PDB file of C-alpha atoms in Angstrom:
ATOM      1  CA  SER A 108      40.886 -23.863 -10.752  1.00 43.00           C
ATOM      2  CA  GLN A 109      39.742 -20.452  -9.598  1.00 51.00           C
ATOM      3  CA  GLN A 110      40.780 -17.483 -11.702  1.00 67.00           C
ATOM      4  CA  GLY A 111      40.032 -14.633  -9.344  1.00 71.00           C
ATOM      5  CA  GLU A 112      40.591 -14.630  -5.637  1.00 79.00           C
ATOM      6  CA  GLU A 113      39.729 -11.739  -3.346  1.00 83.00           C
ATOM      7  CA  ASP A 114      41.565 -10.827  -0.196  1.00 85.00           C
ATOM      8  CA  PRO A 115      40.626 -10.412   2.585  1.00 91.00           C
ATOM      9  CA  GLN A 116      37.586 -12.674   2.786  1.00 91.00           C
ATOM     10  CA  ALA A 117      36.025 -10.367   5.370  1.00 94.00           C
ATOM     11  CA  LEU A 118      36.680  -6.778   6.394  1.00 96.00           C
ATOM     12  CA  SER A 119      35.107  -4.750   9.203  1.00 96.00           C
ATOM     13  CA  ILE A 120      35.656  -1.007   9.448  1.00 96.00           C
ATOM     14  CA  GLN A 121      34.097   2.115  10.899  1.00 97.00           C
ATOM     15  CA  GLU A 122      32.227   4.693   8.879  1.00 97.00           C
ATOM     16  CA  GLY A 123      34.575   7.239   7.387  1.00 97.00           C
ATOM     17  CA  GLU A 124      37.489   4.835   7.103  1.00 97.00           C
ATOM     18  CA  ASN A 125      38.862   3.579   3.818  1.00 97.00           C
ATOM     19  CA  ALA A 126      38.395  -0.023   2.704  1.00 97.00           C
ATOM     20  CA  THR A 127      40.846  -1.814   0.447  1.00 97.00           C
ATOM     21  CA  MET A 128      40.151  -5.129  -1.207  1.00 96.00           C
ATOM     22  CA  ASN A 129      42.529  -7.059  -3.381  1.00 96.00           C
ATOM     23  CA  CYS A 130      42.047  -9.488  -6.215  1.00 94.00           C
ATOM     24  CA  SER A 131      44.582 -11.829  -7.731  1.00 94.00           C
ATOM     25  CA  TYR A 132      44.147 -13.800 -10.907  1.00 92.00           C
ATOM     26  CA  LYS A 133      46.114 -16.402 -12.789  1.00 91.00           C
ATOM     27  CA  THR A 134      45.940 -15.884 -16.545  1.00 88.00           C
ATOM     28  CA  SER A 135      46.040 -12.971 -18.973  1.00 90.00           C
ATOM     29  CA  ILE A 136      42.897 -10.907 -19.070  1.00 91.00           C
ATOM     30  CA  ASN A 137      41.062  -8.584 -21.405  1.00 90.00           C
ATOM     31  CA  ASN A 138      39.570  -6.587 -18.552  1.00 91.00           C
ATOM     32  CA  LEU A 139      38.777  -6.868 -14.863  1.00 94.00           C
ATOM     33  CA  GLN A 140      35.496  -5.790 -13.313  1.00 94.00           C
ATOM     34  CA  TRP A 141      34.330  -5.213  -9.759  1.00 95.00           C
ATOM     35  CA  TYR A 142      30.799  -5.973  -8.645  1.00 95.00           C
ATOM     36  CA  ARG A 143      28.905  -5.440  -5.417  1.00 95.00           C
ATOM     37  CA  GLN A 144      26.182  -7.612  -3.964  1.00 92.00           C
ATOM     38  CA  ASN A 145      23.993  -6.321  -1.179  1.00 89.00           C
ATOM     39  CA  SER A 146      22.399  -8.976   0.975  1.00 81.00           C
ATOM     40  CA  GLY A 147      19.613 -10.759  -0.882  1.00 74.00           C
ATOM     41  CA  ARG A 148      20.011  -8.712  -4.015  1.00 80.00           C
ATOM     42  CA  GLY A 149      21.663  -9.054  -7.389  1.00 86.00           C
ATOM     43  CA  LEU A 150      25.141  -8.093  -8.473  1.00 91.00           C
ATOM     44  CA  VAL A 151      25.717  -4.468  -9.352  1.00 92.00           C
ATOM     45  CA  HIS A 152      28.532  -3.477 -11.673  1.00 92.00           C
ATOM     46  CA  LEU A 153      30.898  -0.943 -10.084  1.00 95.00           C
ATOM     47  CA  ILE A 154      33.787  -0.386 -12.426  1.00 95.00           C
ATOM     48  CA  LEU A 155      35.645  -1.944 -15.357  1.00 93.00           C
ATOM     49  CA  ILE A 156      39.364  -1.577 -15.948  1.00 95.00           C
ATOM     50  CA  ARG A 157      40.962  -2.744 -19.181  1.00 94.00           C
ATOM     51  CA  SER A 158      44.254  -4.586 -19.352  1.00 94.00           C
ATOM     52  CA  ASN A 159      46.046  -1.537 -20.771  1.00 95.00           C
ATOM     53  CA  GLU A 160      44.845   0.704 -17.942  1.00 97.00           C
ATOM     54  CA  ARG A 161      46.536   1.051 -14.582  1.00 97.00           C
ATOM     55  CA  GLU A 162      44.111   3.084 -12.524  1.00 98.00           C
ATOM     56  CA  LYS A 163      40.513   4.186 -12.697  1.00 97.00           C
ATOM     57  CA  HIS A 164      38.274   6.308 -10.513  1.00 96.00           C
ATOM     58  CA  SER A 165      34.545   6.438 -10.079  1.00 95.00           C
ATOM     59  CA  GLY A 166      33.209   8.602  -7.270  1.00 96.00           C
ATOM     60  CA  ARG A 167      34.589   7.190  -4.011  1.00 97.00           C
ATOM     61  CA  LEU A 168      35.984   4.143  -5.809  1.00 97.00           C
ATOM     62  CA  ARG A 169      39.533   3.759  -7.012  1.00 98.00           C
ATOM     63  CA  VAL A 170      40.663   0.655  -8.858  1.00 98.00           C
ATOM     64  CA  THR A 171      44.211  -0.233  -9.765  1.00 98.00           C
ATOM     65  CA  LEU A 172      45.445  -2.983 -12.030  1.00 98.00           C
ATOM     66  CA  ASP A 173      48.947  -4.461 -12.109  1.00 97.00           C
ATOM     67  CA  THR A 174      49.108  -6.953 -14.959  1.00 96.00           C
ATOM     68  CA  SER A 175      52.714  -7.873 -14.143  1.00 96.00           C
ATOM     69  CA  LYS A 176      51.583  -9.079 -10.721  1.00 95.00           C
ATOM     70  CA  LYS A 177      48.178 -10.206 -11.979  1.00 95.00           C
ATOM     71  CA  SER A 178      46.443  -8.281  -9.265  1.00 96.00           C
ATOM     72  CA  SER A 179      43.916  -5.532  -8.761  1.00 96.00           C
ATOM     73  CA  SER A 180      42.771  -3.518  -5.803  1.00 97.00           C
ATOM     74  CA  LEU A 181      39.524  -1.741  -5.033  1.00 97.00           C
ATOM     75  CA  LEU A 182      39.673   1.206  -2.648  1.00 98.00           C
ATOM     76  CA  ILE A 183      36.493   2.667  -1.196  1.00 98.00           C
ATOM     77  CA  THR A 184      37.195   5.997   0.453  1.00 98.00           C
ATOM     78  CA  ALA A 185      35.196   7.537   3.285  1.00 97.00           C
ATOM     79  CA  SER A 186      33.092   4.423   3.690  1.00 97.00           C
ATOM     80  CA  ARG A 187      29.432   4.537   4.672  1.00 97.00           C
ATOM     81  CA  ALA A 188      27.160   2.010   6.333  1.00 96.00           C
ATOM     82  CA  ALA A 189      25.447   1.606   2.946  1.00 95.00           C
ATOM     83  CA  ASP A 190      28.713   0.233   1.542  1.00 97.00           C
ATOM     84  CA  THR A 191      28.167  -2.918   3.595  1.00 97.00           C
ATOM     85  CA  ALA A 192      28.021  -5.677   0.990  1.00 96.00           C
ATOM     86  CA  SER A 193      30.013  -8.426  -0.688  1.00 94.00           C
ATOM     87  CA  TYR A 194      32.464  -7.295  -3.341  1.00 96.00           C
ATOM     88  CA  PHE A 195      33.579  -9.491  -6.200  1.00 94.00           C
ATOM     89  CA  CYS A 196      36.220  -9.139  -8.847  1.00 94.00           C
ATOM     90  CA  ALA A 197      35.545 -10.749 -12.199  1.00 93.00           C
ATOM     91  CA  THR A 198      37.951 -11.275 -15.054  1.00 92.00           C
ATOM     92  CA  ALA A 199      37.206 -11.345 -18.757  1.00 87.00           C
ATOM     93  CA  LEU A 200      39.769 -13.445 -20.592  1.00 82.00           C
ATOM     94  CA  PRO A 201      41.129 -12.567 -24.051  1.00 78.00           C
ATOM     95  CA  ALA A 202      40.048 -15.922 -25.424  1.00 69.00           C
ATOM     96  CA  GLY A 203      36.449 -14.947 -25.000  1.00 66.00           C
ATOM     97  CA  THR A 204      34.775 -16.700 -22.157  1.00 70.00           C
ATOM     98  CA  ALA A 205      32.221 -15.404 -19.760  1.00 80.00           C
ATOM     99  CA  LEU A 206      33.254 -13.481 -16.662  1.00 87.00           C
ATOM    100  CA  ILE A 207      35.028 -15.528 -14.014  1.00 88.00           C
ATOM    101  CA  PHE A 208      34.306 -14.527 -10.434  1.00 90.00           C
ATOM    102  CA  GLY A 209      36.089 -15.060  -7.155  1.00 85.00           C
ATOM    103  CA  LYS A 210      34.569 -15.833  -3.742  1.00 86.00           C
ATOM    104  CA  GLY A 211      34.276 -12.201  -2.797  1.00 91.00           C
ATOM    105  CA  THR A 212      35.139  -9.968   0.133  1.00 94.00           C
ATOM    106  CA  THR A 213      32.444  -9.287   2.694  1.00 94.00           C
ATOM    107  CA  LEU A 214      32.672  -5.691   3.873  1.00 97.00           C
ATOM    108  CA  SER A 215      30.929  -4.526   7.044  1.00 97.00           C
ATOM    109  CA  VAL A 216      30.842  -0.818   7.765  1.00 97.00           C
ATOM    110  CA  SER A 217      29.556   0.116  11.183  1.00 96.00           C
ATOM    111  CA  SER A 218      28.347   3.553  12.191  1.00 89.00           C
TER     112      SER A 218
ATOM    113  CA  GLU B  68      14.543   0.707 -19.221  1.00 59.00           C
ATOM    114  CA  ALA B  69      13.815  -2.518 -17.364  1.00 77.00           C
ATOM    115  CA  GLY B  70      16.767  -4.412 -15.990  1.00 92.00           C
ATOM    116  CA  VAL B  71      17.336  -8.144 -15.961  1.00 95.00           C
ATOM    117  CA  THR B  72      14.463  -9.837 -14.196  1.00 96.00           C
ATOM    118  CA  GLN B  73      14.398 -13.301 -12.729  1.00 97.00           C
ATOM    119  CA  PHE B  74      11.513 -15.411 -11.541  1.00 97.00           C
ATOM    120  CA  PRO B  75      10.893 -16.745  -8.995  1.00 97.00           C
ATOM    121  CA  SER B  76      12.945 -14.900  -6.394  1.00 95.00           C
ATOM    122  CA  HIS B  77      12.809 -17.891  -4.066  1.00 95.00           C
ATOM    123  CA  SER B  78      11.978 -21.547  -4.569  1.00 97.00           C
ATOM    124  CA  VAL B  79      11.896 -24.359  -2.055  1.00 98.00           C
ATOM    125  CA  ILE B  80      11.447 -27.816  -3.499  1.00 97.00           C
ATOM    126  CA  GLU B  81      11.945 -31.375  -2.403  1.00 97.00           C
ATOM    127  CA  LYS B  82      14.735 -33.551  -3.653  1.00 97.00           C
ATOM    128  CA  GLY B  83      13.656 -35.263  -6.854  1.00 97.00           C
ATOM    129  CA  GLN B  84      11.280 -32.538  -7.934  1.00 98.00           C
ATOM    130  CA  THR B  85      11.661 -30.300 -10.962  1.00 98.00           C
ATOM    131  CA  VAL B  86      12.166 -26.555 -10.905  1.00 98.00           C
ATOM    132  CA  THR B  87      12.292 -24.081 -13.768  1.00 98.00           C
ATOM    133  CA  LEU B  88      13.943 -20.709 -13.379  1.00 98.00           C
ATOM    134  CA  ARG B  89      13.273 -17.889 -15.775  1.00 98.00           C
ATOM    135  CA  CYS B  90      15.359 -14.932 -16.850  1.00 98.00           C
ATOM    136  CA  ASP B  91      14.302 -11.947 -18.923  1.00 97.00           C
ATOM    137  CA  PRO B  92      17.382 -10.065 -20.142  1.00 96.00           C
ATOM    138  CA  ILE B  93      17.579  -6.413 -21.014  1.00 94.00           C
ATOM    139  CA  SER B  94      15.908  -5.846 -24.355  1.00 92.00           C
ATOM    140  CA  GLY B  95      18.418  -5.901 -27.190  1.00 90.00           C
ATOM    141  CA  HIS B  96      21.097  -7.802 -25.283  1.00 91.00           C
ATOM    142  CA  ASP B  97      22.139 -10.773 -27.362  1.00 91.00           C
ATOM    143  CA  ASN B  98      24.379 -12.222 -24.656  1.00 91.00           C
ATOM    144  CA  LEU B  99      22.755 -14.007 -21.743  1.00 94.00           C
ATOM    145  CA  TYR B 100      24.587 -15.821 -18.977  1.00 94.00           C
ATOM    146  CA  TRP B 101      23.644 -18.083 -16.106  1.00 96.00           C
ATOM    147  CA  TYR B 102      25.737 -18.222 -12.946  1.00 95.00           C
ATOM    148  CA  ARG B 103      25.314 -19.992  -9.623  1.00 95.00           C
ATOM    149  CA  ARG B 104      26.597 -19.244  -6.156  1.00 91.00           C
ATOM    150  CA  VAL B 105      26.590 -22.008  -3.615  1.00 88.00           C
ATOM    151  CA  MET B 106      26.749 -20.755  -0.032  1.00 81.00           C
ATOM    152  CA  GLY B 107      30.190 -19.378   0.817  1.00 75.00           C
ATOM    153  CA  LYS B 108      31.721 -20.296  -2.496  1.00 82.00           C
ATOM    154  CA  GLU B 109      32.559 -18.395  -5.635  1.00 85.00           C
ATOM    155  CA  ILE B 110      30.075 -17.370  -8.277  1.00 91.00           C
ATOM    156  CA  LYS B 111      30.420 -20.038 -10.916  1.00 92.00           C
ATOM    157  CA  PHE B 112      29.650 -19.695 -14.584  1.00 93.00           C
ATOM    158  CA  LEU B 113      27.102 -22.132 -15.964  1.00 95.00           C
ATOM    159  CA  LEU B 114      26.484 -21.182 -19.561  1.00 94.00           C
ATOM    160  CA  HIS B 115      26.360 -18.420 -22.139  1.00 93.00           C
ATOM    161  CA  PHE B 116      23.812 -17.800 -24.887  1.00 93.00           C
ATOM    162  CA  VAL B 117      24.288 -15.628 -27.912  1.00 91.00           C
ATOM    163  CA  LYS B 118      20.754 -15.013 -29.072  1.00 93.00           C
ATOM    164  CA  GLU B 119      19.192 -18.477 -29.062  1.00 94.00           C
ATOM    165  CA  SER B 120      22.449 -20.413 -29.458  1.00 93.00           C
ATOM    166  CA  LYS B 121      24.464 -21.927 -26.640  1.00 93.00           C
ATOM    167  CA  GLN B 122      27.889 -20.368 -27.037  1.00 90.00           C
ATOM    168  CA  ASP B 123      29.482 -22.027 -24.031  1.00 91.00           C
ATOM    169  CA  GLU B 124      27.878 -24.522 -21.663  1.00 93.00           C
ATOM    170  CA  SER B 125      31.087 -25.778 -20.102  1.00 91.00           C
ATOM    171  CA  GLY B 126      29.948 -24.798 -16.630  1.00 92.00           C
ATOM    172  CA  MET B 127      26.776 -26.863 -16.566  1.00 95.00           C
ATOM    173  CA  PRO B 128      27.214 -29.342 -13.693  1.00 92.00           C
ATOM    174  CA  ASN B 129      25.516 -32.349 -15.276  1.00 93.00           C
ATOM    175  CA  ASN B 130      22.660 -33.419 -17.502  1.00 94.00           C
ATOM    176  CA  ARG B 131      20.083 -32.678 -14.826  1.00 97.00           C
ATOM    177  CA  PHE B 132      20.400 -29.047 -15.881  1.00 97.00           C
ATOM    178  CA  LEU B 133      18.787 -27.877 -19.115  1.00 97.00           C
ATOM    179  CA  ALA B 134      18.878 -24.303 -20.363  1.00 97.00           C
ATOM    180  CA  GLU B 135      16.910 -22.907 -23.245  1.00 97.00           C
ATOM    181  CA  ARG B 136      16.492 -19.561 -24.893  1.00 96.00           C
ATOM    182  CA  THR B 137      13.826 -19.949 -27.507  1.00 86.00           C
ATOM    183  CA  GLY B 138      13.602 -17.029 -29.903  1.00 87.00           C
ATOM    184  CA  GLY B 139      16.608 -15.396 -28.361  1.00 85.00           C
ATOM    185  CA  THR B 140      14.616 -13.518 -25.765  1.00 92.00           C
ATOM    186  CA  TYR B 141      13.998 -14.923 -22.294  1.00 96.00           C
ATOM    187  CA  SER B 142      15.781 -17.988 -20.998  1.00 98.00           C
ATOM    188  CA  THR B 143      14.816 -20.845 -18.733  1.00 98.00           C
ATOM    189  CA  LEU B 144      16.992 -23.092 -16.616  1.00 98.00           C
ATOM    190  CA  LYS B 145      15.377 -26.351 -15.595  1.00 98.00           C
ATOM    191  CA  VAL B 146      16.735 -28.663 -12.940  1.00 97.00           C
ATOM    192  CA  GLN B 147      15.307 -32.164 -13.121  1.00 97.00           C
ATOM    193  CA  PRO B 148      15.470 -34.014 -10.803  1.00 97.00           C
ATOM    194  CA  ALA B 149      16.785 -31.600  -8.191  1.00 97.00           C
ATOM    195  CA  GLU B 150      19.394 -32.747  -5.684  1.00 97.00           C
ATOM    196  CA  LEU B 151      20.413 -31.225  -2.349  1.00 96.00           C
ATOM    197  CA  GLU B 152      23.677 -29.889  -3.765  1.00 95.00           C
ATOM    198  CA  ASP B 153      21.771 -27.840  -6.327  1.00 96.00           C
ATOM    199  CA  SER B 154      20.786 -25.387  -3.586  1.00 96.00           C
ATOM    200  CA  GLY B 155      22.182 -21.916  -4.085  1.00 95.00           C
ATOM    201  CA  VAL B 156      21.488 -18.608  -5.755  1.00 94.00           C
ATOM    202  CA  TYR B 157      21.136 -18.673  -9.517  1.00 97.00           C
ATOM    203  CA  PHE B 158      21.993 -15.436 -11.267  1.00 96.00           C
ATOM    204  CA  CYS B 159      21.215 -14.433 -14.778  1.00 96.00           C
ATOM    205  CA  ALA B 160      23.046 -11.633 -16.571  1.00 94.00           C
ATOM    206  CA  SER B 161      22.972 -10.030 -19.969  1.00 93.00           C
ATOM    207  CA  SER B 162      25.304  -7.809 -21.944  1.00 89.00           C
ATOM    208  CA  GLN B 163      25.498  -6.084 -25.283  1.00 84.00           C
ATOM    209  CA  VAL B 164      29.057  -6.899 -26.276  1.00 74.00           C
ATOM    210  CA  PHE B 165      30.480 -10.159 -25.081  1.00 69.00           C
ATOM    211  CA  GLY B 166      33.396  -9.778 -22.678  1.00 65.00           C
ATOM    212  CA  GLN B 167      34.034  -6.127 -23.450  1.00 65.00           C
ATOM    213  CA  THR B 168      31.456  -4.351 -21.376  1.00 73.00           C
ATOM    214  CA  GLU B 169      29.734  -4.697 -18.076  1.00 82.00           C
ATOM    215  CA  ALA B 170      27.192  -7.416 -17.505  1.00 87.00           C
ATOM    216  CA  PHE B 171      23.857  -6.536 -15.934  1.00 91.00           C
ATOM    217  CA  PHE B 172      22.681  -9.005 -13.361  1.00 93.00           C
ATOM    218  CA  GLY B 173      19.252  -9.945 -12.141  1.00 94.00           C
ATOM    219  CA  GLN B 174      18.327 -10.234  -8.477  1.00 93.00           C
ATOM    220  CA  GLY B 175      18.881 -13.962  -8.535  1.00 94.00           C
ATOM    221  CA  THR B 176      16.708 -16.940  -7.673  1.00 96.00           C
ATOM    222  CA  ARG B 177      17.428 -18.541  -4.320  1.00 95.00           C
ATOM    223  CA  LEU B 178      16.833 -22.267  -4.738  1.00 96.00           C
ATOM    224  CA  THR B 179      16.601 -24.490  -1.701  1.00 96.00           C
ATOM    225  CA  VAL B 180      16.331 -28.226  -2.183  1.00 97.00           C
ATOM    226  CA  VAL B 181      15.205 -30.092   0.938  1.00 97.00           C
TER     227      VAL B 181
END
């Protein structure tokens, strides 16, 4: 069964608005990572948050992690058209398996 | 420093044919992973190499898929014979420390089986 699941599946906003994507997972994790995929290109690592961390920032990105609810959120502030992409959360389990990805959230930012 | 490179970027083959995908990881990365994304579905793990050894191949769909990493450098993923459901984007990634740090992904190979 799927470990990570992003919500919503698709999100359309205007430039300058904030975009929030959520990720839920099922089992204990070592860390959770967010990746971005622009159309036709590879996955780009955005941010990693460890299980003992609750919030992390990187530029316009803010990630939160709630291990009690087994959920994470990715906030992109002041969005730009260039942020249009698919965003994936990926979990790294303590037992030592490869990253497990969800289906992703497709973000469209229009100018 | 070069990133993870994959070849070819696109491949269109007929059902029953053989295709070999190649991945060159970042130099010095012992961990190499193969993933696949079928249209509209999640990115699914296929297998994980540590150097030349298969650490975990639990995600390999069936015995039509064969992955190798001779010498612990580049890796190949061969599909023989290809079926329609094998179509998708195949991603390769590498990392220094397994599970603890970010993974660096290649651009992917888009495989279309017709």
